[in-house]
mmCIF file of C-alpha atoms and ligand atoms in Angstrom:
data_model
loop_
_atom_site.group_PDB
_atom_site.id
_atom_site.type_symbol
_atom_site.label_atom_id
_atom_site.label_comp_id
_atom_site.label_asym_id
_atom_site.label_seq_id
_atom_site.Cartn_x
_atom_site.Cartn_y
_atom_site.Cartn_z
ATOM 1 C CA MET A 205 364.970 74.227 202.193
ATOM 2 C CA SER A 206 367.628 71.983 203.222
ATOM 3 C CA THR A 207 366.767 69.665 206.499
ATOM 4 C CA ARG A 208 369.026 71.957 208.680
ATOM 5 C CA SER A 209 367.906 75.127 207.887
ATOM 6 C CA ALA A 210 364.223 73.296 208.391
ATOM 7 C CA ALA A 211 365.198 72.576 211.754
ATOM 8 C CA TYR A 212 367.385 75.691 212.193
ATOM 9 C CA GLN A 213 363.504 77.408 211.841
ATOM 10 C CA ASP A 214 361.797 75.063 214.008
ATOM 11 C CA ILE A 215 364.464 76.185 216.993
ATOM 12 C CA LEU A 216 363.944 79.508 216.424
ATOM 13 C CA ARG A 217 359.706 79.448 216.036
ATOM 14 C CA ALA A 218 359.182 76.851 219.602
ATOM 15 C CA SER A 219 361.344 79.290 221.154
ATOM 16 C CA GLU A 220 358.568 81.920 220.584
ATOM 17 C CA GLN A 221 357.218 79.807 223.115
ATOM 18 C CA HIS A 222 358.728 79.467 226.528
ATOM 19 C CA GLY A 223 359.948 76.467 227.441
ATOM 20 C CA CYS A 224 362.519 74.190 226.862
ATOM 21 C CA PRO A 225 362.423 74.270 222.361
ATOM 22 C CA LEU A 226 363.383 70.110 221.929
ATOM 23 C CA CYS A 227 360.195 69.689 224.261
ATOM 24 C CA HIS A 228 357.957 71.747 221.985
ATOM 25 C CA ILE A 229 359.547 70.433 219.094
ATOM 26 C CA GLY A 230 358.758 66.418 219.881
ATOM 27 C CA GLN A 231 355.289 67.891 221.222
ATOM 28 C CA LYS A 232 354.453 69.331 217.607
ATOM 29 C CA THR A 233 355.710 66.026 215.802
ATOM 30 C CA ALA A 234 353.431 63.983 218.288
ATOM 31 C CA ARG A 235 350.434 65.958 217.363
ATOM 32 C CA SER A 236 350.821 65.790 213.965
ATOM 33 C CA TYR A 237 351.302 62.119 213.818
ATOM 34 C CA LEU A 238 348.887 61.262 216.010
ATOM 35 C CA ASP A 239 346.478 63.875 213.985
ATOM 36 C CA ASN A 240 347.097 62.097 210.879
ATOM 37 C CA LEU A 241 347.137 58.511 211.908
ATOM 38 C CA LEU A 242 343.962 59.233 213.403
ATOM 39 C CA TRP A 243 342.606 61.637 210.305
ATOM 40 C CA GLY A 244 343.854 59.936 207.184
ATOM 41 C CA SER A 245 345.666 56.810 207.800
ATOM 42 C CA VAL A 246 343.720 54.323 210.513
ATOM 43 C CA ASN A 247 342.830 52.310 208.024
ATOM 44 C CA ASP A 248 345.951 52.688 205.963
ATOM 45 C CA PRO A 249 346.361 48.703 205.570
ATOM 46 C CA GLU A 250 350.544 48.820 205.636
ATOM 47 C CA LEU A 251 351.444 51.406 208.582
ATOM 48 C CA ARG A 252 348.238 48.915 210.629
ATOM 49 C CA ALA A 253 350.488 46.421 209.930
ATOM 50 C CA GLU A 254 353.688 48.081 211.451
ATOM 51 C CA LEU A 255 351.445 49.120 214.540
ATOM 52 C CA ASP A 256 350.300 45.460 215.171
ATOM 53 C CA LYS A 257 353.569 44.357 214.813
ATOM 54 C CA LEU A 258 354.633 46.952 217.308
ATOM 55 C CA LEU A 259 351.892 46.476 219.445
ATOM 56 C CA GLY A 260 350.408 50.413 219.855
ATOM 57 C CA PHE A 261 352.038 53.119 221.979
ATOM 58 C CA CYS A 262 353.544 54.362 224.997
ATOM 59 C CA GLY A 263 351.061 55.545 227.922
ATOM 60 C CA GLN A 264 351.755 59.008 226.844
ATOM 61 C CA HIS A 265 350.561 58.592 223.702
ATOM 62 C CA SER A 266 347.953 56.084 223.755
ATOM 63 C CA ARG A 267 346.189 59.176 226.620
ATOM 64 C CA GLN A 268 347.678 61.923 224.054
ATOM 65 C CA MET A 269 345.700 60.509 221.380
ATOM 66 C CA MET A 270 341.775 60.160 223.523
ATOM 67 C CA THR A 271 342.740 64.859 223.652
ATOM 68 C CA PHE A 272 341.807 64.344 220.247
ATOM 69 C CA GLN A 273 338.092 66.123 219.998
ATOM 70 C CA GLY A 274 335.990 63.847 218.093
ATOM 71 C CA GLU A 275 338.267 60.245 216.648
ATOM 72 C CA ARG A 276 336.880 57.798 219.497
ATOM 73 C CA LEU A 277 336.188 56.012 216.413
ATOM 74 C CA GLY A 278 340.023 55.920 214.980
ATOM 75 C CA VAL A 279 341.286 55.398 217.955
ATOM 76 C CA ALA A 280 338.998 52.854 219.087
ATOM 77 C CA ILE A 281 339.132 51.460 215.304
ATOM 78 C CA VAL A 282 343.997 51.599 215.765
ATOM 79 C CA HIS A 283 343.493 49.743 219.416
ATOM 80 C CA HIS A 284 340.623 47.013 218.206
ATOM 81 C CA ALA A 285 343.464 45.838 215.765
ATOM 82 C CA MET A 286 346.547 46.317 218.593
ATOM 83 C CA LEU A 287 344.254 44.098 221.171
ATOM 84 C CA LYS A 288 343.370 41.704 218.719
ATOM 85 C CA GLU A 289 347.452 41.078 218.371
ATOM 86 C CA ALA A 290 347.961 41.160 221.509
ATOM 87 C CA LEU A 291 345.411 38.369 222.372
ATOM 88 C CA ARG A 292 346.949 36.297 219.677
ATOM 89 C CA ARG A 293 350.193 36.671 220.986
ATOM 90 C CA VAL A 294 348.978 35.124 223.493
ATOM 91 C CA GLN A 295 347.771 32.748 222.497
ATOM 92 C CA ARG A 296 350.105 31.622 221.124
ATOM 93 C CA ALA A 297 352.675 32.001 223.876
ATOM 94 C CA GLY A 298 349.920 29.550 225.073
ATOM 95 C CA ALA A 299 349.387 32.024 228.548
ATOM 96 C CA PRO A 300 346.316 31.270 230.642
ATOM 97 C CA PRO A 301 343.208 32.102 230.940
ATOM 98 C CA SER A 302 344.028 27.899 231.709
ATOM 99 C CA ARG A 303 346.409 24.922 229.969
ATOM 100 C CA SER A 304 342.532 22.905 229.591
ATOM 101 C CA LEU A 305 340.805 26.249 227.799
ATOM 102 C CA SER A 306 344.726 26.380 225.642
ATOM 103 C CA ALA A 307 344.461 22.842 225.715
ATOM 104 C CA ARG A 308 340.633 22.471 224.235
ATOM 105 C CA LEU A 309 342.185 25.769 221.661
ATOM 106 C CA GLY A 310 344.731 23.301 220.110
ATOM 107 C CA LEU A 311 347.937 26.662 221.608
ATOM 108 C CA ARG A 312 351.242 25.274 221.893
ATOM 109 C CA LYS A 313 352.692 25.897 225.053
ATOM 110 C CA SER A 314 355.890 27.775 224.976
ATOM 111 C CA GLY A 315 358.912 25.965 224.877
ATOM 112 C CA ASP A 316 360.192 22.718 225.242
ATOM 113 C CA GLY A 317 356.067 21.788 226.640
ATOM 114 C CA SER A 318 357.264 21.300 230.185
ATOM 115 C CA ASP A 319 356.066 23.855 232.985
ATOM 116 C CA SER A 320 357.782 26.843 232.035
ATOM 117 C CA PRO A 321 356.590 30.231 232.557
ATOM 118 C CA PRO A 322 354.825 31.043 229.048
ATOM 119 C CA VAL A 323 357.254 34.229 226.910
ATOM 120 C CA LEU A 324 354.808 37.287 224.995
ATOM 121 C CA GLU A 325 356.709 38.060 221.786
ATOM 122 C CA PRO A 326 357.698 42.064 223.136
ATOM 123 C CA ALA A 327 356.029 44.978 221.644
ATOM 124 C CA GLY A 328 358.356 47.270 219.734
ATOM 125 C CA GLN A 329 358.968 51.100 220.471
ATOM 126 C CA CYS A 330 356.221 53.351 220.771
ATOM 127 C CA PRO A 331 355.994 54.708 217.111
ATOM 128 C CA VAL A 332 355.467 58.285 217.872
ATOM 129 C CA CYS A 333 358.572 58.242 221.118
ATOM 130 C CA ALA A 334 360.533 56.995 217.825
ATOM 131 C CA LYS A 335 359.907 59.663 215.509
ATOM 132 C CA GLN A 336 360.075 61.986 218.666
ATOM 133 C CA VAL A 337 363.446 60.948 218.538
ATOM 134 C CA GLU A 338 364.618 61.358 215.121
ATOM 135 C CA ILE A 339 362.960 64.484 214.773
ATOM 136 C CA GLU A 340 364.810 66.053 218.460
ATOM 137 C CA ALA A 341 368.095 64.407 217.360
ATOM 138 C CA ARG A 342 367.493 66.262 213.943
ATOM 139 C CA ALA A 343 366.812 70.266 216.303
ATOM 140 C CA LEU A 344 369.580 69.536 218.290
ATOM 141 C CA ASP A 345 371.932 69.028 215.988
ATOM 142 C CA ALA A 346 370.983 72.389 214.271
ATOM 143 C CA LEU A 347 370.877 74.323 217.879
ATOM 144 C CA VAL A 348 374.565 73.189 218.499
ATOM 145 C CA GLU A 349 375.793 74.058 215.133
ATOM 146 C CA ASN A 350 374.743 77.421 215.529
ATOM 147 C CA LEU A 351 374.099 78.010 218.906
ATOM 148 C CA VAL A 352 376.960 80.620 218.993
ATOM 149 C CA ASP A 353 375.815 84.254 218.140
ATOM 150 C CA ASP A 354 372.996 83.356 216.263
ATOM 151 C CA LEU A 355 370.929 80.758 217.965
ATOM 152 C CA ASP A 356 371.845 82.092 222.217
ATOM 153 C CA GLY A 357 370.341 84.652 221.727
ATOM 154 C CA PRO A 358 366.643 82.983 221.417
ATOM 155 C CA LEU A 359 367.483 80.290 223.570
ATOM 156 C CA ARG A 360 368.023 82.417 226.349
ATOM 157 C CA ASP A 361 364.748 84.093 226.301
ATOM 158 C CA ALA A 362 362.912 80.620 225.712
ATOM 159 C CA GLY A 363 364.679 80.164 229.168
ATOM 160 C CA GLY A 364 366.815 77.136 228.520
ATOM 161 C CA LEU A 365 366.520 73.620 227.726
ATOM 162 C CA CYS A 366 365.236 70.673 229.657
ATOM 163 C CA TRP A 367 367.509 68.675 232.334
ATOM 164 C CA GLU A 368 367.055 65.890 229.298
ATOM 165 C CA HIS A 369 367.354 68.000 226.370
ATOM 166 C CA LEU A 370 370.247 69.478 228.004
ATOM 167 C CA GLY A 371 372.323 66.399 227.852
ATOM 168 C CA LEU A 372 371.457 65.104 225.396
ATOM 169 C CA ALA A 373 372.904 69.370 224.178
ATOM 170 C CA LEU A 374 375.644 68.478 225.382
ATOM 171 C CA GLN A 375 376.524 64.717 224.384
ATOM 172 C CA ARG A 376 375.652 65.639 220.136
ATOM 173 C CA CYS A 377 378.030 69.086 221.094
ATOM 174 C CA SER A 378 381.623 68.264 220.073
ATOM 175 C CA ASP A 379 382.726 71.889 219.657
ATOM 176 C CA PRO A 380 384.194 73.858 223.196
ATOM 177 C CA LYS A 381 382.792 77.447 222.068
ATOM 178 C CA ALA A 382 379.093 75.587 221.571
ATOM 179 C CA GLN A 383 379.620 74.182 224.783
ATOM 180 C CA ALA A 384 380.708 76.718 227.023
ATOM 181 C CA ARG A 385 377.975 79.032 225.558
ATOM 182 C CA LEU A 386 376.064 76.402 226.280
ATOM 183 C CA VAL A 387 376.445 75.654 229.376
ATOM 184 C CA GLU A 388 375.856 79.736 229.829
ATOM 185 C CA VAL A 389 373.096 80.324 229.122
ATOM 186 C CA GLN A 390 371.479 77.743 231.024
ATOM 187 C CA SER A 391 373.383 78.414 234.481
ATOM 188 C CA ALA A 392 372.082 82.200 233.725
ATOM 189 C CA VAL A 393 368.727 80.507 233.408
ATOM 190 C CA TRP A 394 368.641 78.956 236.087
ATOM 191 C CA GLU A 395 370.779 80.794 238.723
ATOM 192 C CA GLU A 396 367.275 83.207 237.800
ATOM 193 C CA LEU A 397 365.220 80.941 238.323
ATOM 194 C CA VAL A 398 366.861 79.669 241.481
ATOM 195 C CA GLY A 399 366.299 83.272 242.736
ATOM 196 C CA HIS A 400 363.003 83.645 241.708
ATOM 197 C CA LEU A 401 362.333 80.394 243.531
ATOM 198 C CA GLY A 402 363.806 81.991 247.039
ATOM 199 C CA GLU A 403 362.171 85.039 246.783
ATOM 200 C CA PHE A 404 358.968 82.765 246.545
ATOM 201 C CA ILE A 405 359.836 80.460 249.776
ATOM 202 C CA ARG A 406 361.218 83.573 252.029
ATOM 203 C CA LYS A 407 359.074 85.346 250.684
ATOM 204 C CA ARG A 408 356.378 82.801 252.496
ATOM 205 C CA ASP A 409 357.795 83.173 255.544
ATOM 206 C CA TYR A 410 355.357 85.486 258.411
ATOM 207 C CA ARG A 411 358.097 88.562 258.642
ATOM 208 C CA PHE A 412 357.889 89.094 255.095
ATOM 209 C CA GLN A 413 354.576 88.536 253.849
ATOM 210 C CA HIS A 414 354.199 92.222 253.507
ATOM 211 C CA GLU A 415 356.360 91.926 250.361
ATOM 212 C CA PRO A 416 354.336 90.917 247.188
ATOM 213 C CA ILE A 417 355.257 88.153 245.653
ATOM 214 C CA SER A 418 356.294 89.118 241.925
ATOM 215 C CA ASP A 419 354.756 86.907 238.776
ATOM 216 C CA ASP A 420 358.814 85.668 237.711
ATOM 217 C CA GLU A 421 358.657 84.212 241.759
ATOM 218 C CA ALA A 422 355.075 82.513 241.290
ATOM 219 C CA VAL A 423 355.261 80.876 238.314
ATOM 220 C CA SER A 424 358.671 79.899 239.743
ATOM 221 C CA ILE A 425 357.831 76.982 241.216
ATOM 222 C CA GLU A 426 355.901 74.949 237.360
ATOM 223 C CA LYS A 427 358.950 76.268 235.162
ATOM 224 C CA ALA A 428 361.062 74.168 237.652
ATOM 225 C CA ILE A 429 359.568 71.588 237.062
ATOM 226 C CA ALA A 430 359.385 71.870 233.670
ATOM 227 C CA ALA A 431 363.526 72.515 233.550
ATOM 228 C CA LEU A 432 363.309 68.699 235.688
ATOM 229 C CA THR A 433 360.850 67.188 233.841
ATOM 230 C CA GLY A 434 360.278 68.529 230.265
ATOM 231 C CA GLN A 435 357.383 70.319 228.964
ATOM 232 C CA TYR A 436 354.086 68.128 228.924
ATOM 233 C CA PRO A 437 351.251 69.019 227.192
ATOM 234 C CA PRO A 438 348.502 69.010 229.980
ATOM 235 C CA VAL A 439 346.452 65.661 230.715
ATOM 236 C CA SER A 440 343.211 66.330 229.802
HETATM 237 ZN ZN1 LIG B 243 362.940 69.751 226.694
HETATM 238 ZN ZN1 LIG B 244 355.270 57.077 222.961
#
């Protein structure tokens, strides 16, 4: 199976559930990266050296690690090594706890030895975010290449893309026909959503409170949040 067809299949599968399929693909990528890391690779010296260099994960993915049942030991091993690396960097920069302690430990000060503030070697990009960006870019290309009269239907049924992925999709879309179709699909789903939200608000007015709120109207708030901010896994 070619890379493109694998990405195409990913979009099709992701579109079977509601919400931005690109967000779903990104989340699946993150879950499987973290799962592999915690179950198999946590003691792989090469990977660990790479993680130490990057100095960890973003806040979202660090916290997501803690949602993997029974894997606190793996999370502890990874963070033990990375925190040691952070400690090494802070000491190398000559940062406090205190100048006298630094001197006792024989640590050098930053720069020319003047009183300029210590500079820490920056952390790299979160490896899970980097993997997500790579996989999502591939999926976005498959989406825009196969949108017209093909993936436009499943995308419409899934409720379209989130704001961020829509922007990225339009940027990567050079075919005017595909651009127009993407705007058309997205407009249709958001017009419907705006309508449901409007009805929800109207029916909260005491004059119309006797009118029942439909299921679509009831979930329109969550859908509007997801449309504007993306699909996030529940935080536990
Ligand atoms: Zn998205
Ligand atoms: Zn991340």
